[in-house]
XYZ file of C-alpha atoms in Angstrom:
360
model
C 22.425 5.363 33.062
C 19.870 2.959 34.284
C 20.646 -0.854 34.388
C 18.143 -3.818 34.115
C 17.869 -6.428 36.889
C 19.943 -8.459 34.768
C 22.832 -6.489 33.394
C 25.557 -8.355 35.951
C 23.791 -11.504 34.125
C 24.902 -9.700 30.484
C 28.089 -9.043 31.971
C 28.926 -12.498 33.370
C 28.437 -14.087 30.018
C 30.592 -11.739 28.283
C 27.979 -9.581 26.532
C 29.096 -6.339 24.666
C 27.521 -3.539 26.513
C 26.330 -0.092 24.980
C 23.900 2.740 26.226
C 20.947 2.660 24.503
C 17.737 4.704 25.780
C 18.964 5.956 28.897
C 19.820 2.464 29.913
C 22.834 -0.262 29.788
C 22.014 -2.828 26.977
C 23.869 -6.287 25.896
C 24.265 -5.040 22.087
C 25.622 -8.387 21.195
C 27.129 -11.663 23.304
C 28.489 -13.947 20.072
C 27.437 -11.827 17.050
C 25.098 -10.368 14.958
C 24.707 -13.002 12.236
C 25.456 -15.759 14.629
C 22.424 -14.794 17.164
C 20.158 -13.427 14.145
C 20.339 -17.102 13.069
C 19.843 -18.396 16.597
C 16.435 -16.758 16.325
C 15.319 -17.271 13.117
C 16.019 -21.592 13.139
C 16.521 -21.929 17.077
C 15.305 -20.237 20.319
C 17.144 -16.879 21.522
C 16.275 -14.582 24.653
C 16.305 -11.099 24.847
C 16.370 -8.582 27.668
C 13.848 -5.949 26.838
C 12.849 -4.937 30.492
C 14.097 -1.332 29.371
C 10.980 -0.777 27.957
C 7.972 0.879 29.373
C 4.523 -0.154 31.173
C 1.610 1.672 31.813
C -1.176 0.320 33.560
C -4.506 2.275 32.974
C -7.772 1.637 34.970
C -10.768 2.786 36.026
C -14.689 3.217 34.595
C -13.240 5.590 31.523
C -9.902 3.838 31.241
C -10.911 2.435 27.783
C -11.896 6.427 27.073
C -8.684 7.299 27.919
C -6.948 5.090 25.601
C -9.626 5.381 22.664
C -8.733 9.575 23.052
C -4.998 9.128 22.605
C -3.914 6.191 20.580
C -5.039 5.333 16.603
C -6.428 1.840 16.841
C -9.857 1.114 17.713
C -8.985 -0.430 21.526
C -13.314 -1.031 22.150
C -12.367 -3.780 20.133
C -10.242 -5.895 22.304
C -11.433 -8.697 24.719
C -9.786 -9.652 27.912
C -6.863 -11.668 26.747
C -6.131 -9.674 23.150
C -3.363 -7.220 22.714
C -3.330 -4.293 19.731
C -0.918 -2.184 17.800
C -1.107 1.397 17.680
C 0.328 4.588 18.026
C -0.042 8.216 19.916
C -1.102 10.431 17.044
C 0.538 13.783 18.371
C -1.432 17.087 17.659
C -0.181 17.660 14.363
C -0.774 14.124 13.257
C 2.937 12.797 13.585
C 3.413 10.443 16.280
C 4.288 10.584 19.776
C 5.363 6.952 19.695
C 4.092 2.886 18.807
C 2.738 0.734 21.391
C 1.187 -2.384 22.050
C -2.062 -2.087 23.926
C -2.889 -5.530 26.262
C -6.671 -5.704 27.978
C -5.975 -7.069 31.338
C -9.756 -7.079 32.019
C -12.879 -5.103 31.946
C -11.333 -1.419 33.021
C -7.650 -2.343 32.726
C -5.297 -1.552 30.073
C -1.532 -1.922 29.570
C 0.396 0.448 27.650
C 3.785 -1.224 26.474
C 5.920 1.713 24.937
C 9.510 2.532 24.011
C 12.219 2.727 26.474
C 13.485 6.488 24.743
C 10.130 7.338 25.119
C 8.629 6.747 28.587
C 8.575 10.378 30.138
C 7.464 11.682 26.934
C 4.792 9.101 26.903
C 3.689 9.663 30.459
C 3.519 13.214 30.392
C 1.778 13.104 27.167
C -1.184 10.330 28.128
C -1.359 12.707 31.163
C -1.611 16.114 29.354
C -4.980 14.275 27.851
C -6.446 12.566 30.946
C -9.224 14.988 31.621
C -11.605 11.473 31.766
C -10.144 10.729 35.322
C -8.663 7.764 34.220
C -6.625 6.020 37.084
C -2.648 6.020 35.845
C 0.193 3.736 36.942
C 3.788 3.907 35.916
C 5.334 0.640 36.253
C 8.343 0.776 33.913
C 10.927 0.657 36.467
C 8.805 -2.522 38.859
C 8.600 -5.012 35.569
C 10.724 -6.869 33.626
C 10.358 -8.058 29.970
C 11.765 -10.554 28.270
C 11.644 -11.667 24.760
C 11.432 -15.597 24.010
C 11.683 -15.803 20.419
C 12.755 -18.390 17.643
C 10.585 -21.411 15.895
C 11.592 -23.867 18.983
C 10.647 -21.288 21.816
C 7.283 -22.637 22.791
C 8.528 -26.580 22.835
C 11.635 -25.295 24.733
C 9.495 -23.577 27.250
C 6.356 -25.846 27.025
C 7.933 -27.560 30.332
C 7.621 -24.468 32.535
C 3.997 -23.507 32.307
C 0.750 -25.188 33.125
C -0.553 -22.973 29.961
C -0.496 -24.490 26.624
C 1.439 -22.359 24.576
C 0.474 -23.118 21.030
C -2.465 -22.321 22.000
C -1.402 -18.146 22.912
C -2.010 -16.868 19.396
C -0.027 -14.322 17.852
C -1.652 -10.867 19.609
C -3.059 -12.470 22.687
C -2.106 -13.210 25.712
C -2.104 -15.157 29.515
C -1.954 -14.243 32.624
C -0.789 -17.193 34.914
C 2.569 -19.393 35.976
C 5.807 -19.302 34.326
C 8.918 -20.814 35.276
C 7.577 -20.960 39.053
C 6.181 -17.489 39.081
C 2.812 -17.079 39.799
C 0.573 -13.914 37.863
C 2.705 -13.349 34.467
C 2.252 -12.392 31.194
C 3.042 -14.496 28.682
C 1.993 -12.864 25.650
C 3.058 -13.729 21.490
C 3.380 -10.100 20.304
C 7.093 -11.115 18.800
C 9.322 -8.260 16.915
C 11.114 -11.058 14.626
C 9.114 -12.717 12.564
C 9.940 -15.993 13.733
C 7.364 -16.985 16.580
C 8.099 -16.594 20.459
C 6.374 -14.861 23.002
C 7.272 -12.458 25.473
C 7.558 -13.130 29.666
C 6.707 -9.715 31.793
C 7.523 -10.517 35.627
C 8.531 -8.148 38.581
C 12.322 -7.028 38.706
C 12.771 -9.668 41.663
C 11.479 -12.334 39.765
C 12.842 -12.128 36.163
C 16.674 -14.000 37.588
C 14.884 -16.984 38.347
C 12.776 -16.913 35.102
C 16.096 -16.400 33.125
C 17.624 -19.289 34.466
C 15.023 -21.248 34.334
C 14.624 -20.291 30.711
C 17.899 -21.314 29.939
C 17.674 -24.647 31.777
C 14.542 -26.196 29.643
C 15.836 -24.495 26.612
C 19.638 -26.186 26.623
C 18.851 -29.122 24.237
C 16.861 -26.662 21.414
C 20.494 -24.611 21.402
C 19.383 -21.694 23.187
C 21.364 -18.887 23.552
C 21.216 -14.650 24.778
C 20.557 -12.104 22.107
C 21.722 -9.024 21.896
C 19.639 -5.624 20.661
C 21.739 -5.970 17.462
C 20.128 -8.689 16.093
C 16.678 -7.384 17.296
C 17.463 -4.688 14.935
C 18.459 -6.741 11.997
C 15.410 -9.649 12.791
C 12.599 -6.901 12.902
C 14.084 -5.000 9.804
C 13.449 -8.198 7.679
C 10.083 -8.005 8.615
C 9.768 -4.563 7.865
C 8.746 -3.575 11.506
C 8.939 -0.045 11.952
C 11.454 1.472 14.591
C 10.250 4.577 16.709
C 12.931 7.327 15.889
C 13.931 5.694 12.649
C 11.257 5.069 10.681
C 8.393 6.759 12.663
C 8.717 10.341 14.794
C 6.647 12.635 15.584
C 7.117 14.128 12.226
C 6.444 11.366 10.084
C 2.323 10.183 10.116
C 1.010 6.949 10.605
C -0.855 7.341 6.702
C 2.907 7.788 5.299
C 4.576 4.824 7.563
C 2.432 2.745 5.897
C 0.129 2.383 9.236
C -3.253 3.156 7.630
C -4.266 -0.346 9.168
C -3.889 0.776 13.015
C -5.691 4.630 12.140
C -9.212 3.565 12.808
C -11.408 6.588 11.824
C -14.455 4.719 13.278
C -13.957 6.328 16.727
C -12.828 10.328 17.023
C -8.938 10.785 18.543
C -6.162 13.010 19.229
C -5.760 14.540 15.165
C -8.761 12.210 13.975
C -9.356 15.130 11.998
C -6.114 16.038 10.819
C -5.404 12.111 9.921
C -8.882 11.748 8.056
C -8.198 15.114 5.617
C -4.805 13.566 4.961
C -6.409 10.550 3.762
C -8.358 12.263 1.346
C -5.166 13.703 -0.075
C -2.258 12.882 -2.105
C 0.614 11.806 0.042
C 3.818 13.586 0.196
C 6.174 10.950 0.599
C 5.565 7.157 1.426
C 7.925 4.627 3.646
C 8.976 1.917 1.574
C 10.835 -1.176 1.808
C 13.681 -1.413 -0.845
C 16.455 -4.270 -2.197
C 20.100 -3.598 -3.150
C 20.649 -4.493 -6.834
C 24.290 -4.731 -6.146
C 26.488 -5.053 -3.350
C 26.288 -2.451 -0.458
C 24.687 -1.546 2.743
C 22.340 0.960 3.442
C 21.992 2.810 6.161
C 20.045 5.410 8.064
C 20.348 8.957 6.541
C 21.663 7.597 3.485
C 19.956 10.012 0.221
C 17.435 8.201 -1.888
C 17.977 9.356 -5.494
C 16.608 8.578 -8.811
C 18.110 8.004 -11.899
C 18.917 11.025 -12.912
C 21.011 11.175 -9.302
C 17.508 13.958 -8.189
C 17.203 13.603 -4.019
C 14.083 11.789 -3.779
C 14.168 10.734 -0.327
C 16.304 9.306 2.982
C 16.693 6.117 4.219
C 15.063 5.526 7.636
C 16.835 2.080 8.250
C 18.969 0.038 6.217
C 21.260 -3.559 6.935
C 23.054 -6.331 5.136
C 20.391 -8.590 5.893
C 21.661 -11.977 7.653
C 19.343 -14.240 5.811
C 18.721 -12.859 2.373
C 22.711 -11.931 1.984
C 21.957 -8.637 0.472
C 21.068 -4.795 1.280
C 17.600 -4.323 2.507
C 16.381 -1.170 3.688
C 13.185 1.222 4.710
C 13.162 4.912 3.565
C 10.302 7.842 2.436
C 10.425 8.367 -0.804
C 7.765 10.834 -3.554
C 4.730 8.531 -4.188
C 5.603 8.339 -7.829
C 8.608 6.270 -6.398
C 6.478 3.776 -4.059
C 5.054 1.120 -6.300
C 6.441 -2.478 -6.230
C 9.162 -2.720 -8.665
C 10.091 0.937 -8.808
C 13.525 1.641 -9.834
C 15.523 3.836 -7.080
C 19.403 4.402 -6.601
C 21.017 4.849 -2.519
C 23.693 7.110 -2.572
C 26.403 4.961 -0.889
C 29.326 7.468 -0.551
C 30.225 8.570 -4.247
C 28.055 5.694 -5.389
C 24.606 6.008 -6.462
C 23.733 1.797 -6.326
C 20.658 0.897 -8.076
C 17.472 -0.634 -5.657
C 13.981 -2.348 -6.522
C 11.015 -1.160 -4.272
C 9.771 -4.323 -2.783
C 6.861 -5.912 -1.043
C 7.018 -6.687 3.015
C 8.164 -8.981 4.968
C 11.979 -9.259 3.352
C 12.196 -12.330 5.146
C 9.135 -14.333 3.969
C 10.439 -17.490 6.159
């Protein structure tokens, strides 16, 4: 099991440790609800560096990552960062990204921690541009600033402005003393935030540093349990939950990030599906009564009929109640449909609702 360059930092401050993705992860340091709160009215930090990087560079670097991922990339500017996904050849999906243009030629790939050999063997298997390739997962570290006080907490250690880094772009320059980072507001909780990526070496100082300017805004560590429960209420989708390489991007709901101005790995595929009736469509649900969902738990209707799964499902921290995503029959998708989750021998009744849960 891999560590990050700060797990003896999660460990000193008494975080609960867990594998997750091959690597040792703080799960939680006070609690769920407690840090999920920290985030959504304070300023929390999480340790993300499990996840991946790929640099890619070169004259067809941009062909490269047009051929394999959904979005239309031509349409980013030095300083802008995308969404998208790795259609796979079948039109499921290899895994979601974010896609930041360094510069003219440069690209970086930031994917899932479970997924970085399956990535890099995958980007690879469709290089035949000659597109220069760089692994860098296991040089960089990431972390996640995030919370409505995070850029006045942190305004102190940066010559950059940071109201000014708007949500999906990005800066390269100092931070917390460190020359040549990214400081980027691509957040995963709904609440505002940016992210810090900095070499292994550096990231101790920048945590420290972090927690120095932030001690009067009530900053504190977060663990990936809250992540989980802070991107849920935003209806983010979760690679291996909600999205595999089974599920498309057209039934997740991702029809915004499948660009079929530009020809890609199952453009094809993707555009006949559109043209189609869905099968099944994620959708974002509310308990009627009291109970928590969770993954794997049927979706039935009324008449108790299997009508789906659920992909992810939580007591929700800030709306008190069950909230959940699952693929149900289109029939089933509108806003206000009437579905039941079978909860152990109970079949409780749920409202189909419209994302974000959390509407802040």
């Amino acid at each position: 099991m891999k560590n990050t360059a700060l797990t003896d930092t999660h460990i000193a401050l008494g975080a609960k440790m867990v594998p997750f993705a091959g690597y040792n992860m703080p799960v939680q340091y006070e609690g769920v609800n407690i840090e999920h709160e920290t985030v959504r009215h304070a300023v929390g930090v999480f340790d993300v560096s499990h996840m991946g990087e790929f640099l890619i560079e070169g004259p067809s670097a941009l062909d490269l990552v047009q051929k394999v991922t959904s979005n239309d990339a031509s349409k980013l500017s030095p300083g802008k960062a995308q969404y998208s996904c790795f259609p796979n050849d079948n039109g499921g999906i290899v895994d979601d990204l974010i896609v930041y243009m360094i510069k003219e030629n440069q690209y970086l790939l930031v994917v899932n921690a479970s997924n970085i050999e399956k990535d890099w063997n995958w980007i690879s298997s469709k290089n035949d541009v000659g597109a220069t390739m760089r692994n860098l997962s296991d040089d960089y570290s990431l972390l996640a600033i995030q919370g409505p006080k995070a850029i006045e907490a942190m305004q102190s250690l940066t010559s950059h402005d940071l109201s000014e880094i708007k949500f999906y772009n990005f800066v390269v320059g100092d931070f917390a003393g460190i020359e040549h980072v990214i400081i980027s507001a691509t957040g995963y909780t709904g609440s505002g935030g940016f992210e810090i990526y900095c070499k292994n070496s550096e990231v101790k100082q920048v945590w420290d540093k972090v927690f120095e300017a932030g001690v009067d805004f009530g900053i504190k560590p977060i663990g990936l349990a809250a992540r989980d429960t802070l991107r849920l209420e935003m209806g983010y989708c979760l690679y291996g939950n909600d999205i595999d390489d089974t599920t498309s991007p057209l039934e997740a709901g991702l029809g915004w990030i499948t660009k079929f101005t530009k020809v890609f790995t199952s453009s094809d595929k993707l555009s006949e599906e559109k043209k189609r009736v869905l099968k099944r469509k994620l959708v974002a649900f509310e308990l009627d009564e009291k109970g928590i969902p969770r993954s794997g738990y049927d979706i039935v209707d009324s008449n108790g009929k299997l009508i789906g799964k659920v992909t992810s499902g939580t007591m929700s921290p800030s709306l008190k109640k069950g909230i959940g995503l699952g693929y149900v029959a289109p029939i089933f998708s509108d806003f206000g449909s009437k579905i039941h989750i079978q909860i152990r021998k109970n079949a409780v009744p749920a409202t189909v609702v419209k994302l974000p849960f959390y509407k802040g």
